[in-house]
Amino acid sequence: MTASAEGAGRSAGSTGSEDPQGDRKPRKRMNYGEGREALLNAAVRVVARGGLRKLTYRAVAQEAGTTHGLVVHHFGSRDALIEEALAHAIRTSLNTSALEPGTGKVADFSVGVSDMVIADPDIQAFQYELLLEARRRPELLPQIRALYDDYFDATRRELSRMLPADAGRPLTRLIFAALDGLVLHQLVFGEPETTDAAIEELRGLLRLLVADGREQSENDG
């Protein structure tokens, strides 16, 4: 359902206060910044638990404990809500996964990935839901691709700090795909210790690449 279709189905003055089942959460008044982030987090939870088809203004408002009108005010369209929620999810993941610690040290790469999944599984599930939905709705693909480029760019920058030569696109995608797969597996199967062990193995492979690159540089010199 598109944003315009949802908006057309409700009057502009509707606040979403109708509640035939009487099970809505109490309304809350939030300031602008707090309200926006709370609504993004609510959208993430709605999609993570029910898929994109469950994402409506009313569902987000109910999850956040606020009004339907506030969701419309902040985002204006369902597509804008989806795009901003995805950007919010990726920013949060980048900030908590140590994908780009900036140190250039292999030991620091992707520290805390398993803890990130434990702390907020919904934000990871949300991203996978959007990826799968993009197969069914190609119009989502450009924003998914653009926003996932943030992950690829962060991975490439950190790899380039570690390796003597700039990390290319194939290596970047390989490393990120390994991490992405580990997150997905932990999300489904649990077992954070398996994630930690696998990432340590990945660091071992990176150390070999670093050593090999330095040896080649010395030989070329």
C-alpha positions as MATLAB code, in Angstrom:
seq = 'MTASAEGAGRSAGSTGSEDPQGDRKPRKRMNYGEGREALLNAAVRVVARGGLRKLTYRAVAQEAGTTHGLVVHHFGSRDALIEEALAHAIRTSLNTSALEPGTGKVADFSVGVSDMVIADPDIQAFQYELLLEARRRPELLPQIRALYDDYFDATRRELSRMLPADAGRPLTRLIFAALDGLVLHQLVFGEPETTDAAIEELRGLLRLLVADGREQSENDG';
ca = [
       0.000    0.000    0.000;
       1.486    3.336   -0.978;
       1.573    6.388    1.229;
      -0.914    8.234   -0.953;
      -3.326    5.322   -0.797;
      -3.165    5.232    2.972;
      -3.478    8.986    3.254;
      -6.442    9.062    0.901;
      -8.245    6.540    3.066;
      -8.273    8.925    6.035;
      -9.277   12.546    6.375;
      -6.562   15.127    6.801;
      -7.837   15.991   10.241;
      -7.919   12.427   11.525;
      -5.911   11.857   14.691;
      -6.304    8.104   14.827;
      -8.152    8.367   18.123;
     -10.848    5.906   17.101;
     -10.227    2.617   18.854;
     -13.031    0.112   18.538;
     -11.082   -2.485   20.512;
     -10.015   -0.080   23.234;
      -6.478   -1.474   23.354;
      -4.422    1.509   22.259;
      -1.501    2.645   24.349;
      -1.917    5.963   26.231;
      -1.100    9.021   24.131;
       2.198   10.715   24.836;
       3.353   14.253   24.074;
       6.901   14.389   22.739;
       9.110   17.191   21.543;
      10.039   17.247   17.856;
      13.379   15.413   17.961;
      12.323   12.900   20.562;
       9.074   12.217   18.742;
      10.762   11.626   15.409;
      13.247    9.099   16.774;
      10.550    7.343   18.795;
       8.452    6.966   15.656;
      11.400    5.615   13.661;
      12.072    3.050   16.375;
       8.380    2.148   16.402;
       8.386    1.692   12.616;
      11.415   -0.596   12.901;
       9.623   -2.758   15.484;
       6.414   -2.951   13.465;
       8.229   -4.144   10.329;
      10.571   -6.480   12.206;
       7.649   -8.286   13.816;
       5.054   -8.219   11.056;
       6.772   -7.429    7.778;
       6.407   -4.349    5.610;
       2.740   -5.082    4.923;
       2.009   -4.229    8.566;
       3.596   -0.787    8.337;
       0.802    1.781    8.507;
       0.595    5.169   10.168;
      -1.816    3.763   12.712;
       0.376    0.749   13.539;
       3.398    2.990   14.104;
       1.374    5.413   16.205;
       0.008    2.593   18.336;
       3.469    1.076   18.812;
       4.865    4.470   19.841;
       1.857    5.273   22.014;
       1.095    8.485   20.172;
      -1.300    9.790   17.519;
      -1.730    8.895   13.868;
      -1.544   12.604   13.040;
       1.937   12.920   14.548;
       3.283   10.216   12.209;
       1.811   12.062    9.218;
       3.250   15.350   10.495;
       6.789   13.984   10.808;
       6.998   11.952    7.600;
       4.208   12.946    5.252;
       4.243    9.685    3.316;
       4.677    6.010    3.984;
       7.596    5.845    1.541;
       9.361    8.645    3.432;
       8.806    6.748    6.675;
      10.299    3.578    5.165;
      13.333    5.400    3.786;
      14.062    7.276    6.994;
      13.539    4.191    9.145;
      16.032    2.276    7.014;
      18.566    5.093    7.235;
      18.026    5.175   11.014;
      18.543    1.402   11.254;
      21.784    1.513    9.300;
      23.134    4.478   11.270;
      22.387    2.656   14.497;
      24.077   -0.522   13.270;
      27.157    1.351   12.067;
      27.465    3.099   15.419;
      27.214   -0.112   17.449;
      28.977   -2.738   15.324;
      32.531   -1.292   15.169;
      32.473   -1.933   11.436;
      34.595    1.185   11.073;
      36.481    1.807   14.331;
      38.925    4.010   12.415;
      42.035    2.501   13.999;
      43.215    0.338   11.123;
      43.812   -2.471   13.638;
      42.515   -5.893   12.727;
      41.760   -6.647   16.388;
      39.268   -3.771   16.498;
      37.365   -4.728   13.360;
      33.681   -5.553   13.990;
      34.050   -5.832   17.740;
      30.664   -6.170   19.398;
      28.664   -7.516   16.462;
      27.080  -10.307   18.502;
      26.243   -7.856   21.307;
      24.631   -5.555   18.737;
      22.269   -8.346   17.663;
      21.431   -9.238   21.248;
      20.805   -5.623   22.220;
      18.413   -4.802   19.366;
      17.386   -7.737   17.182;
      14.441   -5.814   15.738;
      16.648   -3.263   14.025;
      18.535   -6.066   12.279;
      15.371   -7.967   11.354;
      13.919   -4.754    9.922;
      16.774   -4.472    7.438;
      16.419   -8.052    6.234;
      12.668   -7.583    5.858;
      13.308   -4.553    3.630;
      15.886   -6.422    1.554;
      13.461   -9.246    0.866;
      10.612   -6.829    0.186;
      12.767   -5.110   -2.440;
      12.658   -8.349   -4.471;
       8.879   -8.054   -4.604;
       8.750   -4.277   -4.905;
      11.554   -3.085   -7.209;
      10.713    0.538   -6.447;
      12.357    0.020   -3.050;
      15.638   -1.152   -4.552;
      17.251    2.255   -5.256;
      16.903    3.433   -1.673;
      17.985    0.038   -0.323;
      21.035    0.104   -2.586;
      21.915    3.695   -1.735;
      21.589    3.175    1.986;
      23.456   -0.163    1.997;
      26.284    1.631    0.231;
      26.939    3.166    3.656;
      27.824   -0.303    4.926;
      30.011   -1.062    1.925;
      31.808    2.293    2.143;
      32.484    1.908    5.872;
      33.835   -1.604    5.303;
      36.066   -0.489    2.448;
      37.486    2.460    4.379;
      38.411    0.312    7.360;
      39.898   -2.444    5.202;
      41.978    0.171    3.386;
      43.329    1.352    6.733;
      44.441   -2.200    7.510;
      45.831   -3.285    4.160;
      48.867   -1.806    2.419;
      46.798   -1.296   -0.746;
      43.299    0.088   -1.100;
      40.627   -2.578   -0.621;
      38.742   -3.238   -3.839;
      35.038   -3.752   -4.334;
      35.158   -7.599   -4.477;
      37.063   -7.927   -1.196;
      34.835   -5.350    0.462;
      31.693   -7.197   -0.586;
      33.157  -10.538    0.508;
      34.004   -9.287    3.995;
      30.713   -7.504    4.477;
      28.728  -10.460    3.149;
      30.413  -12.676    5.741;
      29.451  -10.293    8.542;
      25.944   -9.829    7.195;
      25.424  -13.580    7.034;
      26.660  -14.029   10.598;
      24.223  -11.400   11.837;
      21.360  -13.110   10.013;
      22.291  -16.516   11.407;
      22.514  -15.192   14.950;
      19.182  -13.453   14.508;
      17.563  -16.758   13.539;
      19.524  -19.347   15.507;
      20.967  -17.377   18.410;
      24.420  -18.652   19.399;
      26.336  -15.365   19.793;
      29.435  -17.327   20.724;
      29.430  -18.804   17.211;
      29.294  -15.299   15.765;
      32.229  -14.201   17.916;
      34.302  -17.248   16.960;
      33.576  -16.805   13.257;
      34.512  -13.107   13.335;
      37.778  -13.992   15.062;
      38.474  -16.441   12.223;
      37.715  -13.615    9.796;
      40.226  -11.407   11.586;
      42.774  -14.197   11.215;
      42.249  -14.157    7.447;
      42.600  -10.376    7.431;
      45.898  -10.664    9.294;
      47.147  -13.000    6.569;
      46.132  -10.455    3.918;
      47.921   -7.702    5.820;
      51.096   -9.774    6.108;
      50.931  -10.810    2.455;
      50.416   -7.235    1.340;
      53.392   -6.022    3.347;
      55.574   -8.792    1.942;
      54.613   -7.876   -1.594;
      55.333   -4.206   -0.898;
      58.772   -5.067    0.430;
      59.520   -7.254   -2.581;
      58.351   -4.577   -4.990;
      60.496   -2.033   -3.179;
];
